Short mmCIF file of C-alpha atoms in Angstrom, two decimals:
data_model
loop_
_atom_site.label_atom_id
_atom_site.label_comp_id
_atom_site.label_asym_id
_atom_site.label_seq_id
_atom_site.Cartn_x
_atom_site.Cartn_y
_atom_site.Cartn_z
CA UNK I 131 9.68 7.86 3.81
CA UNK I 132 6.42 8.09 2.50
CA UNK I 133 2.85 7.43 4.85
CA UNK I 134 -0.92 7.44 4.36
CA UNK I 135 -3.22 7.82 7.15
CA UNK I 136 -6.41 5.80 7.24
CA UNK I 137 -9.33 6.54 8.93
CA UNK I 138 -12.67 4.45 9.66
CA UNK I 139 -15.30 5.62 7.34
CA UNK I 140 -18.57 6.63 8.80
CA UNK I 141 -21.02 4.62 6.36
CA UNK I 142 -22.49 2.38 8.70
CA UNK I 143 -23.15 1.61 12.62
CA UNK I 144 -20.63 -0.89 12.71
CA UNK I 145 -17.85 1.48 11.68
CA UNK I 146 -18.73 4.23 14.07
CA UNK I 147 -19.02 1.91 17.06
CA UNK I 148 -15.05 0.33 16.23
CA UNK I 149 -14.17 4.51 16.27
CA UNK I 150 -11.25 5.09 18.77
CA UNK I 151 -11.16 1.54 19.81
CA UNK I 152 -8.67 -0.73 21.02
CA UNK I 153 -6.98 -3.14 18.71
CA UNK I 154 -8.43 -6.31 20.96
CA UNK I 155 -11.54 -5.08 21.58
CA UNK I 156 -12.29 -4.18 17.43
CA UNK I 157 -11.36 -7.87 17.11
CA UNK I 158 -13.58 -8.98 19.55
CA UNK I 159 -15.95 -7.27 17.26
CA UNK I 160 -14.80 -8.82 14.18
CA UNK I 161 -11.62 -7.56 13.39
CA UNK I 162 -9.81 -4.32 11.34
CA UNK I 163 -10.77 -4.07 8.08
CA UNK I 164 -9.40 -2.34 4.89
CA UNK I 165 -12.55 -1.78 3.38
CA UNK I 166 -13.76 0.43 6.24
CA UNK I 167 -11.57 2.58 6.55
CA UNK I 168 -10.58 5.49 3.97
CA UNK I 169 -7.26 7.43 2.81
CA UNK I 170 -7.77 10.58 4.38
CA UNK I 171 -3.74 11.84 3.77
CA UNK I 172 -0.17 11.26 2.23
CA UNK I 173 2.80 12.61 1.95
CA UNK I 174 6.44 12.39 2.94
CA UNK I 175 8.80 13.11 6.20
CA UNK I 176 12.46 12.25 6.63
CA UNK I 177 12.99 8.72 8.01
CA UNK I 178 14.42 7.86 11.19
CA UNK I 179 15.98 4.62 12.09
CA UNK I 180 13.16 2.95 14.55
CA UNK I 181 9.26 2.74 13.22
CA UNK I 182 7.81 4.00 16.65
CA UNK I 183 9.49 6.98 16.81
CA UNK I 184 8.90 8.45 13.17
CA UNK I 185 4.55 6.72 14.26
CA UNK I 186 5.33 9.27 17.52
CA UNK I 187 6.07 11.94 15.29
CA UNK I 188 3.50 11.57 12.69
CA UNK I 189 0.89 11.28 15.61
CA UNK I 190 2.42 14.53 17.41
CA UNK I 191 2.08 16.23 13.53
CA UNK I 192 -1.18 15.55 13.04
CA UNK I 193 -2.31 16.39 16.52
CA UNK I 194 -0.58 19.64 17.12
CA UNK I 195 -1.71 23.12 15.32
CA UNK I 196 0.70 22.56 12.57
CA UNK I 197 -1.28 20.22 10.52
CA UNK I 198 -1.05 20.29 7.30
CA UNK I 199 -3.47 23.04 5.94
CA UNK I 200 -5.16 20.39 3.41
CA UNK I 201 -5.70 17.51 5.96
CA UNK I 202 -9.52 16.81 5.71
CA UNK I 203 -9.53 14.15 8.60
CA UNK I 204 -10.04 13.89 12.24
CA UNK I 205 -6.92 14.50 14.98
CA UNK I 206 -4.80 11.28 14.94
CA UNK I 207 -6.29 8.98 17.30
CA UNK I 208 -7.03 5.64 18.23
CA UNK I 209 -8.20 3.16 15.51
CA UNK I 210 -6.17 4.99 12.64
CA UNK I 211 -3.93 3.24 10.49
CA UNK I 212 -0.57 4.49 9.20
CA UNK I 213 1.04 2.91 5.96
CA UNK I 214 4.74 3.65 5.91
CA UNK I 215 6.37 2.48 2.90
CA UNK I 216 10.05 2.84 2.53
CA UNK I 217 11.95 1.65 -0.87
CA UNK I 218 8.45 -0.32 -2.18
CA UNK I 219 8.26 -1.84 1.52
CA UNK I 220 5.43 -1.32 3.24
CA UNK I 221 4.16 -1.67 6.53
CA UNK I 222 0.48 -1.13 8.28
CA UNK I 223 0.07 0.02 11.65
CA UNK I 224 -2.80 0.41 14.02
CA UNK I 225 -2.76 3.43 16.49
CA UNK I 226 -3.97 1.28 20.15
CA UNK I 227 -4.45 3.65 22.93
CA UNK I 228 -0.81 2.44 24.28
CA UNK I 229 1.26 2.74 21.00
CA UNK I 230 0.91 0.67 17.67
CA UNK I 231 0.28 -2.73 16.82
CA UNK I 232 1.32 -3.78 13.20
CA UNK I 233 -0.96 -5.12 11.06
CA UNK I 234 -0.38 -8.50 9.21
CA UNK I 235 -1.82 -9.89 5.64
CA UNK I 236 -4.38 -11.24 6.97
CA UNK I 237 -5.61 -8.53 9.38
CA UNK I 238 -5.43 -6.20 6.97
CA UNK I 239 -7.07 -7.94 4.40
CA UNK I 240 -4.11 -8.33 2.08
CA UNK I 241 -3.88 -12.20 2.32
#
């Protein structure tokens, strides 16, 4: 399965203040948006049948000291996005400080 993590870039106010913040409360705010947020990694890790637990993996991967060596971005938090795409299916998930919320279309900005 291949993945892409997305973090919010730090270009204006607005994207610093939705940093490491709940899924309800950004949309309170005026929702997740693609175009603030960059591609900071991809790459590939075996699959496993349910979504959460391969999202529980990736976040204990990129949290832990075995990171990979050319990962330029921030510990795996809270308002990061992983794309997991899985025979040209993909799917967009928001890390919430109590597990992951999938994205939709028009969340996402993919309408």
């Amino acid at each position: 399965m291949e993945y892409e993590i997305y973090q919010l870039k730090e270009d204006t106010m607005e994207q610093v203040k939705l940093r490491f913040m709940a899924s309800d409360q950004a949309a309170q705010l005026g929702g997740i948006h693609r175009e603030s947020y960059r591609r900071v990694y991809g790459g590939e890790i075996p699959s496993v049948p349910e979504v959460v637990r391969m999202l529980l993996r990736l976040f204990a991967l990129f949290n832990g000291s075995n990171r990979p060596v050319d990962f330029s971005g921030h510990s795996m938090s809270v308002s990061d996005i992983v794309r997991l795409t899985e025979d040209g299916a993909s799917s967009w998930w928001y890390c919430d400080p109590y597990g992951w919320m999938e994205l939709n279309g028009e969340e996402w900005g993919q309408t």
